[in-house]
Phi, psi and omega in degrees: 000130180263145180260145178236154180255121180282165180291341181277344182279145180255127178304147184299323180296316179294322179296319179295320179295318180295319179293324178294317178297318179296322179294312183296325182269005183280160179294320182295325178292316179296319179295321177298317178295317179298324178296315179296319179296319178296317178297317179296323179293322176296317178298317179295337177276319183285315181272123180298134185267146174058037174274161174302147184302323184294332178295322179288323176297318180293328183276317187252345187092159185301317185294306184289329176299319178291320181293315179293325179292328181295330179259014172062039178285347179270356174213062188301314190286351175243007179292147183298322182289327178292317177295324179294320178295318177300317180297317178296323179294322176298314180296315182298312182292323178296317177296321179297317178296316182297324181286325188261341182299313179302320180294318181294316179297323178294319179294326179293332182273333186268150178251350181058045182283354182269014177296142180284150182297325180294333182292338182293338181287345182273353182280153178291313179264113180209157179203154177216152181197171176241120184267136180277058180202153176298166184298317182295321178293319178297321178297321179295317181295317180296316180299316179297319179298316181295321180295321179296331182264010174082018178272141171262128190229158175214140184250141176243108183274124180239172181295322183276336183177198182236131174256115177263119178250128181229158180212157180206150177082031178296344179297341177299318178290323177296324177298324177299313179294321181295317182295316180290322176295326178298319179298318179297314182295317181295317179294319177296319177298320177295322178292319180294320184270359176273207182270005187298314181295318180295319180292326177298323177291327177289323182285318191249343182250004175076020179282141183228144175295148180256124183248005183268198179221174180123194181288144179297323182294343182264000180286131181300158185295334183292348179261359182257137172270166181288148177294339179265015179307123188291336183209138177196164175209119183204187185240155177217130176254125181232119177283160177301130183085354181257174178211156183207154176225026182233128178256137179260122178259109184290132174238171183298327184239029177150206180226152169253145184256126181244111178285154179244156175277016179203162175258150172246119178252129178266111179278316183204139175251132184242129178220136175234149187239150164284168179290347174280352182095352178281143180293131179269323181209133168219136185214162183231130171265113188239166171231125179265119180257107181283130182290326186276311184270348182064019178280149173247110188249111178285149179202159175239128181248124176236170176297128182068012175227077185282166170254155183230139176203127179053042177077006180252127177269134181247109182256148172276112185265303181196197177216163185207182176278137183255023181102045180297146177270131180234146176242117182246145173252120181277123180247103182299143177250357181239121179075201184249041180293152181273146175296152176214163186258139177233131178240150178185181178240146178301127184104343179263178180216156176214173184249136175240149177240133176236087187067237177273355182270135179248127181242146175257122179263120179248120178278113188250340182188152174225127176240119182279329181242127176228108178262115183246157176271097182247083182291168180301125185254154178276187180289160180293153182283148176278125183299328183292344181247018182286137170287107191298325183276321184276351186292332184296309181295328183289320188257351172253068187221197183287152178277348183281152179267170178302154185302330183284348184250093190252112168224100185275133181208141175283118184259010173094187186290159174213158179235144177239134180211165177238143172247119183246129181275183185294334180277355180096356179285138185229147170239150181255139183234146181221108185242136177272146184283323186249152176290150182238139181276114178229132180053044177063024180219131178280125184225150169270137181254123177241105186264154180210146171210151184275337180208158179297343179285346182263163171272156178290140171252133190249130169275125183261110181259120184291141176279139181276191183292348176257013180059039177229172177264011182298318182299316179292321180294322176296319179294320179295318180294319180292327179297328180276356181258122184297317182295322178293321177298319181295319178297320180295321178298314181297318179296320181294317181296320180297328182269330187263336183285140178291138181293147177078009179231078184296331181292324177290324178296322179294317178296320179295322180294318179296316181295318180294317180295320180291315180300314181290324178294318176298315182297323181276355181078020182266349180237140180282137178290316178220151182295131179076000181274167179292152179294146181219157182207170178074197180296333178296324179295320179293320178297318179296322180296318179298316181295330184276322192242348185245130177302149186301321180296335184261000188291318183298312181293318182293319180296323178297317179295317184294321179290326176297318177295315179301317180299318180293318180294319179295327176296318177293326177294322177295319178296322179297318180294327179289324176298316180295330179273000180075028181253154177293154181293159177290138178282141180282072182231184183296325181295319178294320178299318179295320179297314182292326178300310180290327180297318179299315181294315182288327174297320178294317180292331184298334178292342178259001178287120192274044178209148181281356181205161175245132179260116184259128179287119182254324182203159179202158172228104188286137172235115180278156174225143179256137176255115180257148167252124181247137184217133167251110190230079178294337181290347182294331177294321175296321180295317179297315178296319178298319179296319178297313179297324180295318179296313180296318181295314180295320178300316181295320182288327184272325190247355176247123180254130175279125179234143174233137184233134176237134179230121180258125179242120182227123180288152180245169180292337180278001180088004176264180182232128176272128183243130173232125182236147177214144182238136175238135180227150180293335179223139176274106182228168176295329178297320178296320178298314181295321181296318180291322177298318178295317179294321179296319179296320180294322179290320185277353177298326180275001183283137179272312181228081180296132181256334182202137174210113183213000000 
């Protein structure tokens, strides 16, 4: 038996296509897409976009940072899946408009005057009466009444009577089209102004992100976009007195270069601060040099007050260092090396030599204003009561105070630099130019961290009586010299040993020599063990050689001896420098207390020298965001249509009214009226009651009104 296909049957392929179109154009599909877009927008708001990778690792951890990066959560609005969802939403809404527009336009043109008289009885709002007037007169009165109330009407004259069909509020249907068209326009504007055009050039024109360094003029052509690129958004850094015509478009694996038809010259950068150190106002006075007309157009760019030229908006994004000149004094920490001066510019690098070791010094930043939270501090700690093991973490830490103790103060300029060894490994350093008062002691802060994911740890160097770090550096250098240590031990024994008791003097000399040798790292704590120095060495010695019940008392005595020997060592260095001796007062005690701690911490400082900021010449740079966004006009038009459409759908009700007029043998007219509304509201009830009263006013003998 052979099977045949009748003309009424629909082929399976056509049926599947029709069902797919119905699904894509359905309300549930559009709502699902809007839900995903809303969730993605929330993620893009909560998670900071286009931050350095290390910031995400520090915030989420290595695993989740990698997982979130794989789905492009750090650049949500340019992610392929986000653009794909926008495209599907455009297609879905466009299909919905295409399917419903003919029906809506047809409904706007029709009055539905061919409704049967019996059908009026099925409406919720209905009324009937008998008018004491002929049918033609009643028709004239009804028509006049409808016109006065803003109804558009059409009459269908039949053998039995006349059906008057009227309507009002057709803008409700127009609002539906306007709202849906607005969604399409807004999504198209987002697609045009997003990364879609740029990505299309990467996919089809062979453009690739540039991940190298060097001069802009030397970057190959495959990394450059066309000067006529219709849409882009990127950043440009311009130092004071400099100019640029290249915008950098950040990509996941580099940058794309976008040339401009004009140069931007930064004449002056203006910045004002709150007392908290946060910028209150920053603006740029620029000159736009047009390549074609050769005009120089001055302009001022502020936050939320951009400048415009040739369809490109110039926004004030932020500010940075523009290559400030810094003068650093290198203070060696190993041996008795002499200080020397290093000059450079932020962003540049130079080479330093430490014996046979070669280091690369990279100047990375200059901050003229540093507002720190320096809460009220207590008195300095007594060295004799220091927890030898816990002191390292306590004193090689952050300069900031706990969050509850807020005293904000500008502590002056600071410099940031990196020291990179021959293997390429680098550490970052952050040193303040001026001493800062912490714990009732003025100290210089020398910060260090191994990676940007860490916080800076600060070595606190006490300022001497001349408010410099020279006194501490002389003491540090003498501590590393064996002959100076021996002289300090002899001076201490002569002053501290009781007269006439040579055996006690000998014991004191042995203890002083051992304490100072351990502290300087010149004596081994245990045979065959790793070298140790500072307070940690003394703690290790106690743990190795002193029974636990006697450690507290012995450590207190040993630290007291160490403090005394270091004081004599400091006096010895001042004599050699031709300075008067330190006075035995509270200020000297505070200096020596901090000096002991910082000398101990200095053995853990991972650099052979400290670079002290001596002078600088600041050069500001302005960071602009430049955007060519033709899609914003579509977005503005879409927003206007969306407001109008929603207003029309929410506040305009479509109503249809039917009035049946039928003459009687007695010369009167039988009237039947019914009202249909898109929403059942109290307003509809009141409107029909008012209309019913107006219609029945002309009634002579009303028989029914309900």
